[in-house]
Coordinates of C-alpha atoms and ligand atoms in Angstrom, one line a residue:
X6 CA 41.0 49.2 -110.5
X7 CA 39.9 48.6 -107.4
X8 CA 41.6 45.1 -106.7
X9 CA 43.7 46.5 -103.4
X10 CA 46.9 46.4 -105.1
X11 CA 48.0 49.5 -103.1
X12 CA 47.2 48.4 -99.9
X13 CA 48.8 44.9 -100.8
X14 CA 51.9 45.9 -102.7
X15 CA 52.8 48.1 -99.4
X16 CA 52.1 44.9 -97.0
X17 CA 54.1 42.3 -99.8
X18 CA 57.0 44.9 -100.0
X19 CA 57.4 45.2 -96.0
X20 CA 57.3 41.3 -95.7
X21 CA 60.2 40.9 -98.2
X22 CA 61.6 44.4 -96.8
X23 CA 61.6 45.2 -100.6
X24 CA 61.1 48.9 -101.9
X25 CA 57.8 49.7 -102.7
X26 CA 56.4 51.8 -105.9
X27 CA 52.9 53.1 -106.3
X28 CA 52.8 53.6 -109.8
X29 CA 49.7 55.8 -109.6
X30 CA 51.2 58.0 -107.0
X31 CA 54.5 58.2 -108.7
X32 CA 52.5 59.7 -111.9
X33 CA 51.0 62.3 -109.4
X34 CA 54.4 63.1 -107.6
X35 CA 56.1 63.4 -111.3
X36 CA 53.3 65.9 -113.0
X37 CA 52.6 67.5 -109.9
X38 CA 49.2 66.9 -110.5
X39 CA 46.3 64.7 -109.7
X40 CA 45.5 61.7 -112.0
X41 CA 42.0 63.1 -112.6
X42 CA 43.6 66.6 -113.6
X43 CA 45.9 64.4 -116.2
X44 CA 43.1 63.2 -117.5
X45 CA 40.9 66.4 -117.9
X46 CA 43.6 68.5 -119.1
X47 CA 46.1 66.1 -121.2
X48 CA 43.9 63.5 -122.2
X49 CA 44.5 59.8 -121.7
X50 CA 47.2 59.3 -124.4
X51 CA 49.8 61.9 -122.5
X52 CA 48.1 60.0 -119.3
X53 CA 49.8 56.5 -120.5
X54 CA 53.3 57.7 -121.8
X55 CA 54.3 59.1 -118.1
X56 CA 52.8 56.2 -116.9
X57 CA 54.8 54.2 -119.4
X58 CA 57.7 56.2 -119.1
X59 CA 57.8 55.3 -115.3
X60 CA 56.9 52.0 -115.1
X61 CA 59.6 51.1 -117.1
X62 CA 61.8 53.4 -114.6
X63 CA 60.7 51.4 -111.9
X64 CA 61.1 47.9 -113.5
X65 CA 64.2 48.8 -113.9
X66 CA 65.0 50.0 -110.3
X67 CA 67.8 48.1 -108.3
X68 CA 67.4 47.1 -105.6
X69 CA 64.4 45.3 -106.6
X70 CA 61.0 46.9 -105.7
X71 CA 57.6 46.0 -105.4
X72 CA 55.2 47.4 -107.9
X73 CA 51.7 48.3 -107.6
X74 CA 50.6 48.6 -111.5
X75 CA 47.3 50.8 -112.5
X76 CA 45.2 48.8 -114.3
X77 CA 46.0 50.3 -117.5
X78 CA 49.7 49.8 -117.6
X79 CA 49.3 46.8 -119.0
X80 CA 47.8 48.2 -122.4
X81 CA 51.4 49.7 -123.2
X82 CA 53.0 47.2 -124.9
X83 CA 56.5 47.9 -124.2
X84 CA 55.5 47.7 -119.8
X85 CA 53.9 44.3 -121.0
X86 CA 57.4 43.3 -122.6
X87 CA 59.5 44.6 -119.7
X88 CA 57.5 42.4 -117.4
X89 CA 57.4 39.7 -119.2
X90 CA 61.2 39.5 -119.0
X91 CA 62.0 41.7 -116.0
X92 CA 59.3 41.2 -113.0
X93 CA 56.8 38.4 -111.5
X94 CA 53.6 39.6 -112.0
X95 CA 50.8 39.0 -109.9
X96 CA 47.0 39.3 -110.8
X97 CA 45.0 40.1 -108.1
X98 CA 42.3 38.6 -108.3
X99 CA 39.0 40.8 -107.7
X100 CA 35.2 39.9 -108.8
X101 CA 33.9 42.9 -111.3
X102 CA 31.2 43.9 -108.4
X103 CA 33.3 44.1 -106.0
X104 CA 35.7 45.8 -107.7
X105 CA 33.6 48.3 -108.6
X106 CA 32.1 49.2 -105.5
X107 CA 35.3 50.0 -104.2
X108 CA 36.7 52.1 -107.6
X109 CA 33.2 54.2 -107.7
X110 CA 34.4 55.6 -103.8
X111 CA 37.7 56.3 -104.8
X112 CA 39.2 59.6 -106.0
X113 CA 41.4 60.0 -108.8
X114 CA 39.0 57.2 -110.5
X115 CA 39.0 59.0 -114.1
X116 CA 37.9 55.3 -115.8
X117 CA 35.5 54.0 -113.1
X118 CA 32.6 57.4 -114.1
X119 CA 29.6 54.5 -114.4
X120 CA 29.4 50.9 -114.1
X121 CA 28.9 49.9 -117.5
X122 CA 32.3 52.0 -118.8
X123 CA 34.0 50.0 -115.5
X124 CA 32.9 46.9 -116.7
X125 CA 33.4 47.3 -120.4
X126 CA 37.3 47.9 -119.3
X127 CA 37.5 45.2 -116.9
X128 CA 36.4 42.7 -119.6
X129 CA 38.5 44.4 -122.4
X130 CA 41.5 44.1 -120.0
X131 CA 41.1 41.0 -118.8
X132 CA 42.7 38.8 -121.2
X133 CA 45.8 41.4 -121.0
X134 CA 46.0 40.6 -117.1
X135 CA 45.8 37.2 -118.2
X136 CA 48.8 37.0 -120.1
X137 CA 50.8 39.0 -118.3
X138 CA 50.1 37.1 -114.8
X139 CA 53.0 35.1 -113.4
X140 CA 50.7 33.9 -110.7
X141 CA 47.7 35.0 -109.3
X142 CA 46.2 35.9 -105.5
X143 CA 43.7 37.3 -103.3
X144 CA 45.3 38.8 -100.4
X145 CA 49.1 39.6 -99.4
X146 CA 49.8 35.7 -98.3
X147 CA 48.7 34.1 -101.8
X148 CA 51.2 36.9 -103.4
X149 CA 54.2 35.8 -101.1
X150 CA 52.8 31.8 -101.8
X151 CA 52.9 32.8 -105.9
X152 CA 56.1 34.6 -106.0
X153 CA 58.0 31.9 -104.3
X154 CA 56.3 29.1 -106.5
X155 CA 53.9 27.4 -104.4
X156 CA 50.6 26.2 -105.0
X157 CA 48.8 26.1 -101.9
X158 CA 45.3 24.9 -103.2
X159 CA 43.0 21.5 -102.1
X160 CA 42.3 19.4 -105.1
X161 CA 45.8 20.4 -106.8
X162 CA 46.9 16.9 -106.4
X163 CA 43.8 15.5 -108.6
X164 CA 45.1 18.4 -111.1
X165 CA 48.7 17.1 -111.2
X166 CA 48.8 16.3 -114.7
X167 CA 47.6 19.8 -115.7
X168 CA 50.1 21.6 -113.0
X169 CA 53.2 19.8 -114.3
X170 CA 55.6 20.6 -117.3
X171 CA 55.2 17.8 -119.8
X172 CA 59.0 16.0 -120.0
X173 CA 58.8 15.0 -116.1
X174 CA 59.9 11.5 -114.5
X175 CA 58.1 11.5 -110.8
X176 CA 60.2 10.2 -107.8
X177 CA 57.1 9.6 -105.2
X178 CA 57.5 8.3 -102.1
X179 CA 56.5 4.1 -101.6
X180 CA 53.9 4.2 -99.1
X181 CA 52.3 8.2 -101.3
X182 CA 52.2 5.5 -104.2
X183 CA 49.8 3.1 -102.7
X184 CA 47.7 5.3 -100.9
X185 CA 47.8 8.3 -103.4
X186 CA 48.8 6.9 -106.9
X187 CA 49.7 9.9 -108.7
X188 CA 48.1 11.0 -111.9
X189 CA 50.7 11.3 -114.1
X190 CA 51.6 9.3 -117.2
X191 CA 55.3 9.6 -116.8
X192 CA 58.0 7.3 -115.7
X193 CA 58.1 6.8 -111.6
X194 CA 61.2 5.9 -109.5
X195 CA 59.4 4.9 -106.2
X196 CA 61.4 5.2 -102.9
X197 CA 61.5 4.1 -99.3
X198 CA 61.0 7.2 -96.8
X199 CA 62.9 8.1 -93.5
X200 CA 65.7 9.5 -93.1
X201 CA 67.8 6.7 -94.7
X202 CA 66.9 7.1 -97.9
X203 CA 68.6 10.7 -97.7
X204 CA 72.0 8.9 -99.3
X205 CA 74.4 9.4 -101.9
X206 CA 73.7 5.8 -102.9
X207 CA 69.9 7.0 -103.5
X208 CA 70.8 9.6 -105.5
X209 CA 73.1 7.5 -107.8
X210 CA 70.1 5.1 -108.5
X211 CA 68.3 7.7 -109.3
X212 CA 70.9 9.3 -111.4
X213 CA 71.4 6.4 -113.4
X214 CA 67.8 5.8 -113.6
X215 CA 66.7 9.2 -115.2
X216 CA 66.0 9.2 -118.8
X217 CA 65.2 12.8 -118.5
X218 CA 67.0 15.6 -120.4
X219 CA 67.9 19.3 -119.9
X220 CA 64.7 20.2 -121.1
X221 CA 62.7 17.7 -118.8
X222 CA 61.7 18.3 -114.9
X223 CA 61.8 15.7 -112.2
X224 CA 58.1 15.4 -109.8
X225 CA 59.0 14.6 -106.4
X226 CA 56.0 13.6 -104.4
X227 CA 56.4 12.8 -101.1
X228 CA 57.7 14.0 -97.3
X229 CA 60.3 16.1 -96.7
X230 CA 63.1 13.2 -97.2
X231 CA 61.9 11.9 -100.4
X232 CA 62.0 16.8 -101.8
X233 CA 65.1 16.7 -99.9
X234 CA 66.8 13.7 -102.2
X235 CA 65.1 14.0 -105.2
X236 CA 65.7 18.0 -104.9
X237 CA 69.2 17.4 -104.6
X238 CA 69.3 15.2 -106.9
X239 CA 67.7 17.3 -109.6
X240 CA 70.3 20.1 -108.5
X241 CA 73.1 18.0 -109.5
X242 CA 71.8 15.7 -112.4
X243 CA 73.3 17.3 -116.0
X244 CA 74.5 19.7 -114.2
X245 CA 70.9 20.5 -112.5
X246 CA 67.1 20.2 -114.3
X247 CA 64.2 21.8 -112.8
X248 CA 62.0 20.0 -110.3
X249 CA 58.3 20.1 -108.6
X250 CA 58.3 19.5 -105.3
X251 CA 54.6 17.6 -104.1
X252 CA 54.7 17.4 -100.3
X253 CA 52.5 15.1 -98.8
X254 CA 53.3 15.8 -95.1
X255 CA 52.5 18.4 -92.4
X256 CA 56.5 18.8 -91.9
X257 CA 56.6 18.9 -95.8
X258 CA 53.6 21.1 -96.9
X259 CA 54.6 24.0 -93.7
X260 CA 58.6 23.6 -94.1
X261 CA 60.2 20.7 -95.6
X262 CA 59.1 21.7 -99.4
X263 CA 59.7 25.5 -99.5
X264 CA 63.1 27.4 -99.7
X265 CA 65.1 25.7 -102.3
X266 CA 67.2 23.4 -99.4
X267 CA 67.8 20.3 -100.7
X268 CA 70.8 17.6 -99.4
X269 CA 71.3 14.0 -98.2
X270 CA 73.3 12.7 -95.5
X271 CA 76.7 11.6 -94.2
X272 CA 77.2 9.1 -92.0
X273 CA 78.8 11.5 -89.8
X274 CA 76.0 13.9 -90.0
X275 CA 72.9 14.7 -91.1
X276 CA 72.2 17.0 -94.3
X277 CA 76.1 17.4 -95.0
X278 CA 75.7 17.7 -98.4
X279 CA 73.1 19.6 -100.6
X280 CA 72.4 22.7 -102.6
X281 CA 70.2 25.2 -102.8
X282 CA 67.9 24.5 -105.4
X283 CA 64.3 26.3 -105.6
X284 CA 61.4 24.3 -106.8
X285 CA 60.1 25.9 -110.0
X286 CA 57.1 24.8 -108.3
X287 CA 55.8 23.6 -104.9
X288 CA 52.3 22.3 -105.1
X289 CA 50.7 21.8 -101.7
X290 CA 47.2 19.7 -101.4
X291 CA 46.2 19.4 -97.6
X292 CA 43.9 17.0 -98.5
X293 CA 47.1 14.6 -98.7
X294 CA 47.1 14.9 -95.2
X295 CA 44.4 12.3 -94.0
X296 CA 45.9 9.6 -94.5
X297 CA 49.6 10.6 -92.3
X298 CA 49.9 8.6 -89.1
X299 CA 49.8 10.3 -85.8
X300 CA 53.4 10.4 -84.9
X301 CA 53.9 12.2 -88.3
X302 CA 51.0 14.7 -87.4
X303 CA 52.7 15.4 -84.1
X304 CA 55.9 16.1 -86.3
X305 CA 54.3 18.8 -88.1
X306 CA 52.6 20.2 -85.3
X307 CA 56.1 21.0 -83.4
X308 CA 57.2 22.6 -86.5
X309 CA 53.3 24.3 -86.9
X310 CA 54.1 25.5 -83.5
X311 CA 57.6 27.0 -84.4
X312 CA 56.4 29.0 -86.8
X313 CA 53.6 30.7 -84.6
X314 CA 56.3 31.6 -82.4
X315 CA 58.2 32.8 -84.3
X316 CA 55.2 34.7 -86.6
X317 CA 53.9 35.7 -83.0
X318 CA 50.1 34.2 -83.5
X319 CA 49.0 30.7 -82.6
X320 CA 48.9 29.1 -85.8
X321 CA 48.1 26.5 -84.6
X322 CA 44.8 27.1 -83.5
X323 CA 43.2 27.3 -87.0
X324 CA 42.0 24.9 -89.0
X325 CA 44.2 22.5 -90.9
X326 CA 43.8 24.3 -94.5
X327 CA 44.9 27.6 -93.1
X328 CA 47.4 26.3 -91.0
X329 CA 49.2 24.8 -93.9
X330 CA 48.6 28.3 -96.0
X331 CA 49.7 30.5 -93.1
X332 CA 52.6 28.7 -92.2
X333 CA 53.8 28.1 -95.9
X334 CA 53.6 31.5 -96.5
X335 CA 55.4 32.5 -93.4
X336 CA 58.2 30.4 -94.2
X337 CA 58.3 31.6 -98.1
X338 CA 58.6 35.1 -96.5
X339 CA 61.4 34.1 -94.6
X340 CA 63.5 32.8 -97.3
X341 CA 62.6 35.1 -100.0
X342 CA 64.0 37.6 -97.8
X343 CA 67.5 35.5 -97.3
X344 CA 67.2 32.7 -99.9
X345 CA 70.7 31.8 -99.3
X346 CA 70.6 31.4 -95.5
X347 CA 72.9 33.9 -95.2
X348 CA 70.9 36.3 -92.1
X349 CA 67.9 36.0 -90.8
X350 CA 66.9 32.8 -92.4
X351 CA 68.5 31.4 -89.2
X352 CA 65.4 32.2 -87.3
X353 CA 63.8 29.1 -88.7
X354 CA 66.4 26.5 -86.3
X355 CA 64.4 28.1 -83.3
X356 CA 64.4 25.2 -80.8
X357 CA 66.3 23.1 -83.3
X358 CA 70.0 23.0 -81.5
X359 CA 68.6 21.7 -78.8
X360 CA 66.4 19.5 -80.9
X361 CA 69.8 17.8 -83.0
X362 CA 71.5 17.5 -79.7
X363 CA 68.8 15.3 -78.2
X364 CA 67.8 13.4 -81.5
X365 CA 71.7 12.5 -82.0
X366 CA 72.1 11.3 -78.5
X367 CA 69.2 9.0 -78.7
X368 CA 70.3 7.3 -82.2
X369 CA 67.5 8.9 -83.8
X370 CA 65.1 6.9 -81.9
X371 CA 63.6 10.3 -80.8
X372 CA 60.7 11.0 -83.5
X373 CA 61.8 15.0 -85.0
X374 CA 58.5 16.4 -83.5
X375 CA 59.2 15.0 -80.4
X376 CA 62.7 16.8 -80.3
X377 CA 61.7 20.4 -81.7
X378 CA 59.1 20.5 -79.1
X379 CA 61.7 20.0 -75.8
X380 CA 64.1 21.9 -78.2
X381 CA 61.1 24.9 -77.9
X382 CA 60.9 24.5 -74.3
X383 CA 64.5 25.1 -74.0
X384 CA 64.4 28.1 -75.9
X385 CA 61.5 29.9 -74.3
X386 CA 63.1 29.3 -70.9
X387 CA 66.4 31.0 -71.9
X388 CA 64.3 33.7 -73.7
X389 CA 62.6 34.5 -70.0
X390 CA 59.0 33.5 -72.2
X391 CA 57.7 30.9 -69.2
X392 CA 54.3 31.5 -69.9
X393 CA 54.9 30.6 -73.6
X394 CA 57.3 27.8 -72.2
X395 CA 54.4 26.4 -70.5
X396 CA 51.4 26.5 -73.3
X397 CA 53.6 24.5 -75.8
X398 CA 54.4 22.1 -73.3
X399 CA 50.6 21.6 -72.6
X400 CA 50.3 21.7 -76.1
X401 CA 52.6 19.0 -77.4
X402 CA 53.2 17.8 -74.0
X403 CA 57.0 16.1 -75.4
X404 CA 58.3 13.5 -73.0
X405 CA 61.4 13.6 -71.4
X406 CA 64.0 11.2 -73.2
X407 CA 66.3 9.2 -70.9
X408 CA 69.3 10.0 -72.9
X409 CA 73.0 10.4 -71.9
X410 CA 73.3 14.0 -70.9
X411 CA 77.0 14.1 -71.8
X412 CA 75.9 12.7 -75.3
X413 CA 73.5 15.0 -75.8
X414 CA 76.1 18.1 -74.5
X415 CA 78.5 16.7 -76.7
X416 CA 76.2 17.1 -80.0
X417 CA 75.4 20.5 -79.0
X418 CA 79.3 21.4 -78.7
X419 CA 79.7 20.2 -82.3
X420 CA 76.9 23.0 -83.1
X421 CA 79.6 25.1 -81.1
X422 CA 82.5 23.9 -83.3
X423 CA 81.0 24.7 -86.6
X424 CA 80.4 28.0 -85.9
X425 CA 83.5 29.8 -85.2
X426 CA 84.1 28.4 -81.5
X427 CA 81.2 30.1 -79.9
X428 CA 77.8 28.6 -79.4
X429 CA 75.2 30.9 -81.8
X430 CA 71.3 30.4 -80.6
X431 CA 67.7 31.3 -81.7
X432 CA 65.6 33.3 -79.2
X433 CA 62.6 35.1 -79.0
X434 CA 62.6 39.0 -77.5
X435 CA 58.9 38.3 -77.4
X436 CA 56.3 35.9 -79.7
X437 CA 56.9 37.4 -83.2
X438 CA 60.7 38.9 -82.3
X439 CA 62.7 36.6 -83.2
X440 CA 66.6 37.2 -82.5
X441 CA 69.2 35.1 -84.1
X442 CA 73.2 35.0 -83.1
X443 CA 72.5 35.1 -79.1
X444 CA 75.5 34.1 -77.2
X445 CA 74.8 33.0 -73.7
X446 CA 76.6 31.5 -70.5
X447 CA 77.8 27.7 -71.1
X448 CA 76.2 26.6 -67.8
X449 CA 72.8 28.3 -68.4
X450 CA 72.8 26.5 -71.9
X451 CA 73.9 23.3 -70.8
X452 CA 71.1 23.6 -67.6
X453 CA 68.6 24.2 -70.3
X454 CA 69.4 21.1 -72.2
X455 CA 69.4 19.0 -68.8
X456 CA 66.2 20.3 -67.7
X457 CA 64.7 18.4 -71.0
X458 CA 66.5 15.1 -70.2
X459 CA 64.2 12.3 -67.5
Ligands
NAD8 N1 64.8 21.1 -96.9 C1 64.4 21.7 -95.8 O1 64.3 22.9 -95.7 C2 63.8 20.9 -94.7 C3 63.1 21.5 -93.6 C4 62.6 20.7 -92.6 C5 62.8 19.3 -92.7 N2 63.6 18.8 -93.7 C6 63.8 17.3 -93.8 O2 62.6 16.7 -93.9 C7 62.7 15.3 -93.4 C8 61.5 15.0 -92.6 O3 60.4 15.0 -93.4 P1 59.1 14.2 -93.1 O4 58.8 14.4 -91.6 O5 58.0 14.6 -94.1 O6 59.6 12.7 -93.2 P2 59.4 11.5 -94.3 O7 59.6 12.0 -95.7 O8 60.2 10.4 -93.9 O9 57.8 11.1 -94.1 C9 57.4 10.6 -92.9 C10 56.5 9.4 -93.1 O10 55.2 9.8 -93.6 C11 54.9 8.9 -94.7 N3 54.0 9.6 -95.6 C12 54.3 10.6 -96.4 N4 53.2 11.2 -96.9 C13 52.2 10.5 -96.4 C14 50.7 10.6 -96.5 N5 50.2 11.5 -97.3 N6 50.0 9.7 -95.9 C15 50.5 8.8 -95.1 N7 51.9 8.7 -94.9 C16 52.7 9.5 -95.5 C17 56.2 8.5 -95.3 O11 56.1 7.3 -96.0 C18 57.1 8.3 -94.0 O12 56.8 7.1 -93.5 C19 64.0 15.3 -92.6 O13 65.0 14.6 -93.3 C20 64.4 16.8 -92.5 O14 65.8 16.9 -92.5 C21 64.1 19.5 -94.7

């Protein structure tokens, strides 16, 4: 009672465009009556069988909905069982005081008469909420964060021993294992970073290295190529084991690490082949940051900077902890919504055509950040945003690359070729309206990507 799992439950269930189901208000809507006239005139126990009667309805409900539980559903044993097997459930987490302050305005309150019955229930519920929570949270972003596995806390990393399953073997990134020797007494398989450890011939060492068995989980603690190899790698080994993804980057802890993409890459091009393959669990430390060089910072930032555009607020104006927080949970929204990039989930390559086209022509001498940010540019000119267009570039003030403009068209065109013959691009109505699948002109696309070339 009290906790705001109303208010939240409607706000989770519009992010993830999910139904929503207010238990108590179903109750009323069913008997036609107000909880508090329930109570007076059937009693408690009639009370708990409708509301028994349609949680389980709900639970049940396809497509799948967001529930917003009374605090006493959970006292019904056979609602416990259904969510143990059928729902995530998230506790939200609410001190007693406040809780009550808020319960002792509300109507339809039959439990919350005085403070000391309110408190007597919260502590005899407690340990029920407990058990039954899948994850835990304080406001509509820490439910999105919980329900797509990540940890977004500082100090986890310390923790890592108590966060992980105990059959793990860690695959941690060379340069994390000497600045931030992990905690774990389990067998490690460091690795080299960059993009060239992203190879088949890394995941066979690692395949033939791996003790674990179906039962065990692989760690991978590192930036996004050491989640993306040791991901894919996990997908595929006995036919695919759990894993824990640990980023230790900005491009890691706000994109790299969440969503389940995982892959390595060809020689003729980059993440060719991979799977989808969710972490069980994402745990994201910000505190890992400190020690990432500047050109890594800068990488993240581009990315920080995509997301606010596409979110429509400037992200990246707050302070490091929430900037990792807000944009992790924007980009859990985003592929909890389409975890199998199969719609909308192509809002996330904002900027990012143009970006490939110039990183290819350069031989990957371009540094990622560098790239997404003129690859931004591009895309809020052709969106008509020129005002936007010209904060980022003051922003992350990119440098023009003297790359071969034919190269670089070239790349683009194989974009063009993979999807159906026609060239498909992110734009932005407006900051926070994204639109996916635009067609445009060839010459007014191929004038963009000039305009970012010295
Ligand atoms: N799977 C996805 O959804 C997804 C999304 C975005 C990017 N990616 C992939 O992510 C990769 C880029 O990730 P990245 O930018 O993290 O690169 P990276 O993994 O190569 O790390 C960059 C550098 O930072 C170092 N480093 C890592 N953690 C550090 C720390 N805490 N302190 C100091 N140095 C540290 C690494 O050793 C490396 O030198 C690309 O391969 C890209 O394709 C994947």
């Amino acid at each position: 009672m009290g906790a705001g799992k109303t208010t939240l439950g409607d706000e989770v269930a519009r992010r993830l465009a999910r139904p929503f189901v207010d238990l108590d208000a179903e109750i009323e809507r069913h008997a036609a009556e107000s909880i508090s006239t329930i109570f007076a005139t059937r009693g408690e126990v009639e009370f708990r069988a409708i509301e028994e009667k349609l949680a389980c309805e709900a639970l049940d409900s396809a497509p799948p909905a967001v529930i917003s539980l009374g605090g006493g559903a959970m006292v019904s044993k056979q609602t416990a069982a259904k969510l143990r097997e059928q729902a995530f459930t998230v506790l939200v987490e609410v001190d007693v005081e406040e809780a009550w302050r808020r319960a002792r305005r509300a109507e339809r309150r039959p439990l919350a008469e005085s403070e000391s019955q309110f408190r007597r229930l919260y502590e005899q519920r407690r340990p029920l909420y407990d058990a039954a929570a899948d994850g835990r949270a304080e406001d509509a972003d820490g439910i999105v964060l919980a329900a797509a596995g990540l940890l977004v806390e500082p100090g986890s990393y310390a923790r890592l021993r108590d966060l992980v399953p105990e059959q793990v073997e860690v695959v941690v990134d060379e340069r994390v294992w000497e600045l931030h020797p992990p905690l774990l007494d389990a067998p490690l398989h460091a690795i080299p970073a960059g993009e060239q450890t992203k190879t088949l011939g890394m995941c066979a060492r690692l395949w033939r290295e791996l003790r674990l068995e179906r039962g065990g989980a692989l760690v991978a603690i590192g930036g996004g190529t050491t989640t993306d190899v040791a991901g894919f790698a996990a997908a595929a080994y006995l036919r695919g084991i759990p894993w824990i993804a640990v980023p230790t980057t900005l491009v890691g802890q706000v994109d790299a690490a969440i969503g389940g993409k995982t892959g390595i890459d060809l020689p003729e091009g980059k993440n060719l082949v991979g799977a989808f393959h969710w972490p069980e669990r994402t745990i994201v430390d910000h505190e890992l940051l400190g020690t990432l060089q500047e050109v890594e910072r800068r990488n993240g930032l581009a990315e920080v900077v995509k997301t606010g555009l596409l979110a429509g607020e400037p992200l990246w104006e707050l302070s490091e902890p929430d900037v990792v927080r807000r944009c992790a949970a924007f980009k859990a929204t985003v592929c909890l919504r389409d975890p199998a990039d199969e719609g909308e989930r192509a809002m996330l390559n904002l900027g990012h055509t143009f970006a490939h086209a110039l990183e290819t022509a350069s031989s990957y001498d371009l540094p990622h950040g560098e790239a997404v940010a003129l690859g931004l540019l591009a895309a809020l000119r052709l969106s008509g945003l020129h005002d936007q267009a010209a904060q980022v570039e003051e922003l992350l003030q990119p440098a023009r690359p003297a790359v071969d403009a034919d190269l670089a068209w070239a790349a683009l065109e194989r974009d063009k070729k993979a999807r159906g013959g026609r060239m498909q691009l992110v734009l932005l109505e407006a900051p926070g309206e994204p639109r996916t699948g635009v067609e445009l002109p060839e010459g007014d696309v191929r004038r963009a990507l000039a305009d970012l070339i010295a």
